[in-house]
């Protein structure tokens, strides 16, 4: 996943702020920052992080003028290590998802994606939140009262606008056969999510924050790079610019 530094005061001196944030990695890799608006600065390398990369971020923001008369206060160091490589590729036309680790397919899962008019975004989407059970209400994403499911199991967020890959116990024969969702990627599950043998439970238990889900062959556009932590959808040249 790219990592994101968020502000609240509307930065008007972006170059000064970016210069005050330094990133070092072992093994070395070029990590660049990209501004989305005035309050969000995301960082990533050109390609996915290599598994096991150790990353150190130094926020030397104390005294840095972010906008006239507004100065940073934080001076701290954050370190983290990149986990194993897992990328799952969803084919919206074939209704399948291939889960790969280090480039090798470890499982193929039948799925359902967005039905016509509610097509799933194409592109690379990073897992940013995991919820064993959550409520999904169409009113929160502009779909009115089309659905209100209080106990969606094994839900993993892919975009800030409301795209999830999640368990689905109401989909009948859709999995592997046709697209029936309102834009999410659905995996077969049971009500309550109590069975560990269903595909959704397996995927949830084998996924971690930062894993990537790639959707291909959907009839929608490519997801915006700032809709979630999805900066991988921007070319390296545009990212650095």
Short mmCIF file of C-alpha atoms in Angstrom, two decimals:
data_model
loop_
_atom_site.label_atom_id
_atom_site.label_comp_id
_atom_site.label_asym_id
_atom_site.label_seq_id
_atom_site.Cartn_x
_atom_site.Cartn_y
_atom_site.Cartn_z
CA UNK A 1 0.00 0.00 0.00
CA UNK A 2 1.08 3.58 -0.51
CA UNK A 3 1.22 5.44 2.80
CA UNK A 4 -0.58 8.69 3.31
CA UNK A 5 0.26 11.79 5.36
CA UNK A 6 -2.81 13.89 6.05
CA UNK A 7 -3.10 17.54 7.09
CA UNK A 8 -6.05 19.66 8.19
CA UNK A 9 -5.14 23.27 7.45
CA UNK A 10 -4.80 23.48 3.66
CA UNK A 11 -1.10 23.38 2.78
CA UNK A 12 0.00 26.19 0.45
CA UNK A 13 3.77 25.50 0.73
CA UNK A 14 3.73 21.87 -0.49
CA UNK A 15 7.38 21.72 -1.53
CA UNK A 16 8.59 22.82 1.90
CA UNK A 17 6.41 20.24 3.60
CA UNK A 18 7.44 17.43 1.28
CA UNK A 19 11.13 18.23 1.75
CA UNK A 20 10.67 17.86 5.51
CA UNK A 21 9.52 14.25 5.14
CA UNK A 22 12.33 11.81 4.36
CA UNK A 23 12.03 8.11 3.55
CA UNK A 24 14.80 5.53 3.69
CA UNK A 25 14.43 1.85 2.81
CA UNK A 26 16.40 -1.40 3.10
CA UNK A 27 16.96 -2.53 0.40
CA UNK A 28 17.11 0.94 -1.21
CA UNK A 29 14.24 1.96 -3.48
CA UNK A 30 13.15 5.34 -4.81
CA UNK A 31 10.04 6.49 -2.93
CA UNK A 32 8.27 9.62 -4.17
CA UNK A 33 5.44 11.75 -2.82
CA UNK A 34 2.34 12.97 -4.65
CA UNK A 35 -0.14 15.58 -3.45
CA UNK A 36 -3.89 15.00 -3.75
CA UNK A 37 -5.34 18.43 -3.05
CA UNK A 38 -3.91 20.58 -0.24
CA UNK A 39 -4.14 18.17 2.68
CA UNK A 40 -3.07 14.72 1.48
CA UNK A 41 0.45 13.62 0.57
CA UNK A 42 0.86 9.96 -0.47
CA UNK A 43 4.16 8.12 -0.92
CA UNK A 44 4.99 5.01 -2.96
CA UNK A 45 7.77 3.46 -5.07
CA UNK A 46 7.36 2.94 -8.82
CA UNK A 47 6.27 -0.67 -8.43
CA UNK A 48 4.85 -2.68 -5.52
CA UNK A 49 7.10 -2.79 -2.47
CA UNK A 50 9.36 -5.83 -2.32
CA UNK A 51 8.38 -8.20 0.49
CA UNK A 52 10.45 -7.64 3.63
CA UNK A 53 11.48 -4.07 2.74
CA UNK A 54 12.16 -2.06 5.88
CA UNK A 55 10.84 1.51 5.63
CA UNK A 56 11.74 4.43 7.88
CA UNK A 57 9.78 7.68 7.62
CA UNK A 58 11.08 10.81 9.36
CA UNK A 59 8.53 13.58 9.84
CA UNK A 60 10.69 16.66 10.43
CA UNK A 61 7.71 19.01 10.44
CA UNK A 62 8.42 20.98 13.62
CA UNK A 63 8.69 24.63 12.60
CA UNK A 64 7.95 24.04 8.92
CA UNK A 65 5.60 26.72 7.55
CA UNK A 66 2.81 24.85 5.75
CA UNK A 67 0.85 28.00 4.96
CA UNK A 68 1.39 31.62 6.05
CA UNK A 69 1.49 31.72 9.83
CA UNK A 70 0.77 28.00 10.23
CA UNK A 71 3.67 25.83 11.39
CA UNK A 72 4.13 22.11 11.90
CA UNK A 73 4.74 20.66 15.36
CA UNK A 74 5.52 17.00 14.78
CA UNK A 75 9.02 15.59 14.75
CA UNK A 76 8.92 11.82 14.88
CA UNK A 77 10.11 8.68 13.15
CA UNK A 78 7.86 5.85 12.01
CA UNK A 79 9.17 2.47 10.88
CA UNK A 80 7.43 -0.50 9.31
CA UNK A 81 8.22 -3.64 7.34
CA UNK A 82 6.47 -4.69 4.14
CA UNK A 83 4.58 -7.99 4.40
CA UNK A 84 4.38 -10.89 1.99
CA UNK A 85 3.25 -10.21 -1.57
CA UNK A 86 -0.41 -11.10 -2.22
CA UNK A 87 -2.27 -9.81 -5.26
CA UNK A 88 -5.74 -11.07 -6.20
CA UNK A 89 -6.98 -10.60 -9.77
CA UNK A 90 -10.73 -10.42 -10.38
CA UNK A 91 -12.02 -11.04 -13.91
CA UNK A 92 -15.46 -9.44 -14.06
CA UNK A 93 -16.31 -11.23 -17.31
CA UNK A 94 -15.27 -14.72 -16.17
CA UNK A 95 -16.58 -14.15 -12.61
CA UNK A 96 -13.39 -15.53 -11.06
CA UNK A 97 -10.64 -14.31 -8.75
CA UNK A 98 -7.13 -15.73 -8.77
CA UNK A 99 -5.25 -15.21 -5.52
CA UNK A 100 -1.49 -15.05 -6.00
CA UNK A 101 1.38 -14.93 -3.54
CA UNK A 102 4.79 -13.99 -4.93
CA UNK A 103 3.33 -14.37 -8.41
CA UNK A 104 2.06 -17.94 -7.93
CA UNK A 105 -1.66 -18.72 -7.92
CA UNK A 106 -2.63 -20.30 -4.61
CA UNK A 107 -6.41 -20.33 -5.07
CA UNK A 108 -9.10 -19.58 -7.62
CA UNK A 109 -12.43 -18.37 -6.23
CA UNK A 110 -15.77 -17.83 -8.02
CA UNK A 111 -17.07 -14.28 -7.51
CA UNK A 112 -19.83 -11.92 -8.52
CA UNK A 113 -19.15 -8.25 -9.34
CA UNK A 114 -21.27 -5.21 -10.17
CA UNK A 115 -24.31 -5.80 -12.34
CA UNK A 116 -24.96 -3.56 -15.40
CA UNK A 117 -25.38 0.02 -14.27
CA UNK A 118 -23.53 -0.72 -11.01
CA UNK A 119 -20.29 -2.01 -12.50
CA UNK A 120 -17.26 -2.51 -10.27
CA UNK A 121 -14.31 -0.16 -10.74
CA UNK A 122 -11.44 -1.52 -12.82
CA UNK A 123 -7.89 -1.14 -11.55
CA UNK A 124 -5.66 -1.81 -8.57
CA UNK A 125 -7.34 -1.38 -5.19
CA UNK A 126 -5.58 -1.65 -1.84
CA UNK A 127 -7.21 -3.19 1.23
CA UNK A 128 -7.53 -0.44 3.85
CA UNK A 129 -9.96 -1.91 6.43
CA UNK A 130 -11.16 -5.36 7.54
CA UNK A 131 -14.52 -5.89 9.25
CA UNK A 132 -15.72 -9.33 10.35
CA UNK A 133 -19.32 -8.08 10.12
CA UNK A 134 -20.64 -4.70 9.00
CA UNK A 135 -23.82 -3.00 7.87
CA UNK A 136 -24.15 -1.88 4.27
CA UNK A 137 -26.84 0.67 3.52
CA UNK A 138 -27.40 1.93 -0.04
CA UNK A 139 -28.24 5.41 1.24
CA UNK A 140 -24.62 5.95 2.34
CA UNK A 141 -23.30 5.55 -1.22
CA UNK A 142 -26.05 7.27 -3.15
CA UNK A 143 -28.14 4.20 -3.96
CA UNK A 144 -31.14 5.23 -1.88
CA UNK A 145 -33.05 2.42 -0.24
CA UNK A 146 -32.02 -0.28 -2.71
CA UNK A 147 -30.43 -2.35 0.04
CA UNK A 148 -29.79 -2.33 3.77
CA UNK A 149 -27.96 -5.44 4.95
CA UNK A 150 -27.14 -5.31 8.64
CA UNK A 151 -24.79 -8.30 8.81
CA UNK A 152 -22.47 -8.38 5.79
CA UNK A 153 -19.71 -10.85 6.74
CA UNK A 154 -15.98 -10.80 5.97
CA UNK A 155 -15.90 -7.29 4.51
CA UNK A 156 -12.67 -5.72 3.29
CA UNK A 157 -12.67 -2.08 2.14
CA UNK A 158 -11.11 -1.28 -1.25
CA UNK A 159 -12.14 2.37 -1.78
CA UNK A 160 -13.14 5.28 0.41
CA UNK A 161 -16.32 5.66 -1.69
CA UNK A 162 -17.64 2.30 -0.51
CA UNK A 163 -16.28 -0.52 -2.67
CA UNK A 164 -15.68 -3.71 -0.66
CA UNK A 165 -14.79 -7.29 -1.36
CA UNK A 166 -17.01 -9.19 1.04
CA UNK A 167 -18.91 -12.31 1.94
CA UNK A 168 -22.35 -12.71 0.40
CA UNK A 169 -24.95 -15.19 1.71
CA UNK A 170 -27.88 -13.95 -0.41
CA UNK A 171 -26.38 -14.26 -3.91
CA UNK A 172 -27.75 -17.68 -4.80
CA UNK A 173 -26.14 -18.98 -7.96
CA UNK A 174 -24.38 -15.74 -8.95
CA UNK A 175 -20.87 -16.77 -7.90
CA UNK A 176 -18.88 -17.78 -10.95
CA UNK A 177 -21.90 -17.30 -13.20
CA UNK A 178 -23.17 -13.72 -13.43
CA UNK A 179 -22.73 -10.26 -11.90
CA UNK A 180 -25.36 -9.29 -9.34
CA UNK A 181 -23.88 -6.74 -6.92
CA UNK A 182 -24.14 -2.96 -6.60
CA UNK A 183 -20.42 -2.57 -7.33
CA UNK A 184 -18.72 -4.69 -4.67
CA UNK A 185 -16.95 -7.99 -5.27
CA UNK A 186 -18.95 -10.77 -3.62
CA UNK A 187 -17.67 -14.14 -2.41
CA UNK A 188 -19.88 -16.99 -1.27
CA UNK A 189 -20.52 -16.98 2.49
CA UNK A 190 -23.07 -18.03 5.10
CA UNK A 191 -25.27 -15.78 7.21
CA UNK A 192 -23.30 -14.72 10.27
CA UNK A 193 -20.00 -15.66 8.65
CA UNK A 194 -19.53 -18.53 11.09
CA UNK A 195 -18.29 -21.16 8.64
CA UNK A 196 -14.55 -21.24 8.03
CA UNK A 197 -14.91 -23.44 4.97
CA UNK A 198 -16.64 -20.92 2.68
CA UNK A 199 -14.60 -18.95 0.10
CA UNK A 200 -15.21 -15.56 1.79
CA UNK A 201 -13.85 -16.78 5.12
CA UNK A 202 -10.79 -18.30 3.47
CA UNK A 203 -10.04 -15.08 1.62
CA UNK A 204 -10.62 -12.89 4.67
CA UNK A 205 -8.30 -15.03 6.79
CA UNK A 206 -5.57 -15.03 4.14
CA UNK A 207 -5.69 -11.26 3.53
CA UNK A 208 -4.11 -8.34 5.34
CA UNK A 209 -4.32 -4.57 5.17
CA UNK A 210 -2.22 -3.46 2.21
CA UNK A 211 -2.96 -6.42 -0.06
CA UNK A 212 -3.99 -5.53 -3.60
CA UNK A 213 -7.13 -6.58 -5.48
CA UNK A 214 -6.98 -5.95 -9.24
CA UNK A 215 -10.26 -5.84 -11.19
CA UNK A 216 -10.16 -6.41 -14.93
CA UNK A 217 -12.74 -6.52 -17.76
CA UNK A 218 -15.45 -4.60 -15.95
CA UNK A 219 -17.52 -2.11 -17.92
CA UNK A 220 -16.68 0.75 -15.55
CA UNK A 221 -13.74 3.16 -15.58
CA UNK A 222 -10.49 2.74 -13.67
CA UNK A 223 -10.73 3.72 -10.01
CA UNK A 224 -9.38 7.20 -9.15
CA UNK A 225 -5.94 7.05 -7.48
CA UNK A 226 -7.16 9.08 -4.48
CA UNK A 227 -10.30 6.96 -3.94
CA UNK A 228 -8.73 4.97 -1.15
CA UNK A 229 -5.01 4.18 -1.14
CA UNK A 230 -5.08 3.45 -4.86
CA UNK A 231 -2.18 5.49 -6.20
CA UNK A 232 -0.87 2.46 -8.11
CA UNK A 233 -3.34 3.41 -10.86
CA UNK A 234 -1.32 6.52 -11.71
CA UNK A 235 1.71 6.27 -13.99
CA UNK A 236 5.10 6.84 -12.37
CA UNK A 237 5.69 9.91 -14.56
CA UNK A 238 2.40 11.52 -13.45
CA UNK A 239 3.02 10.50 -9.85
CA UNK A 240 6.38 12.25 -9.72
CA UNK A 241 5.01 15.30 -11.55
#
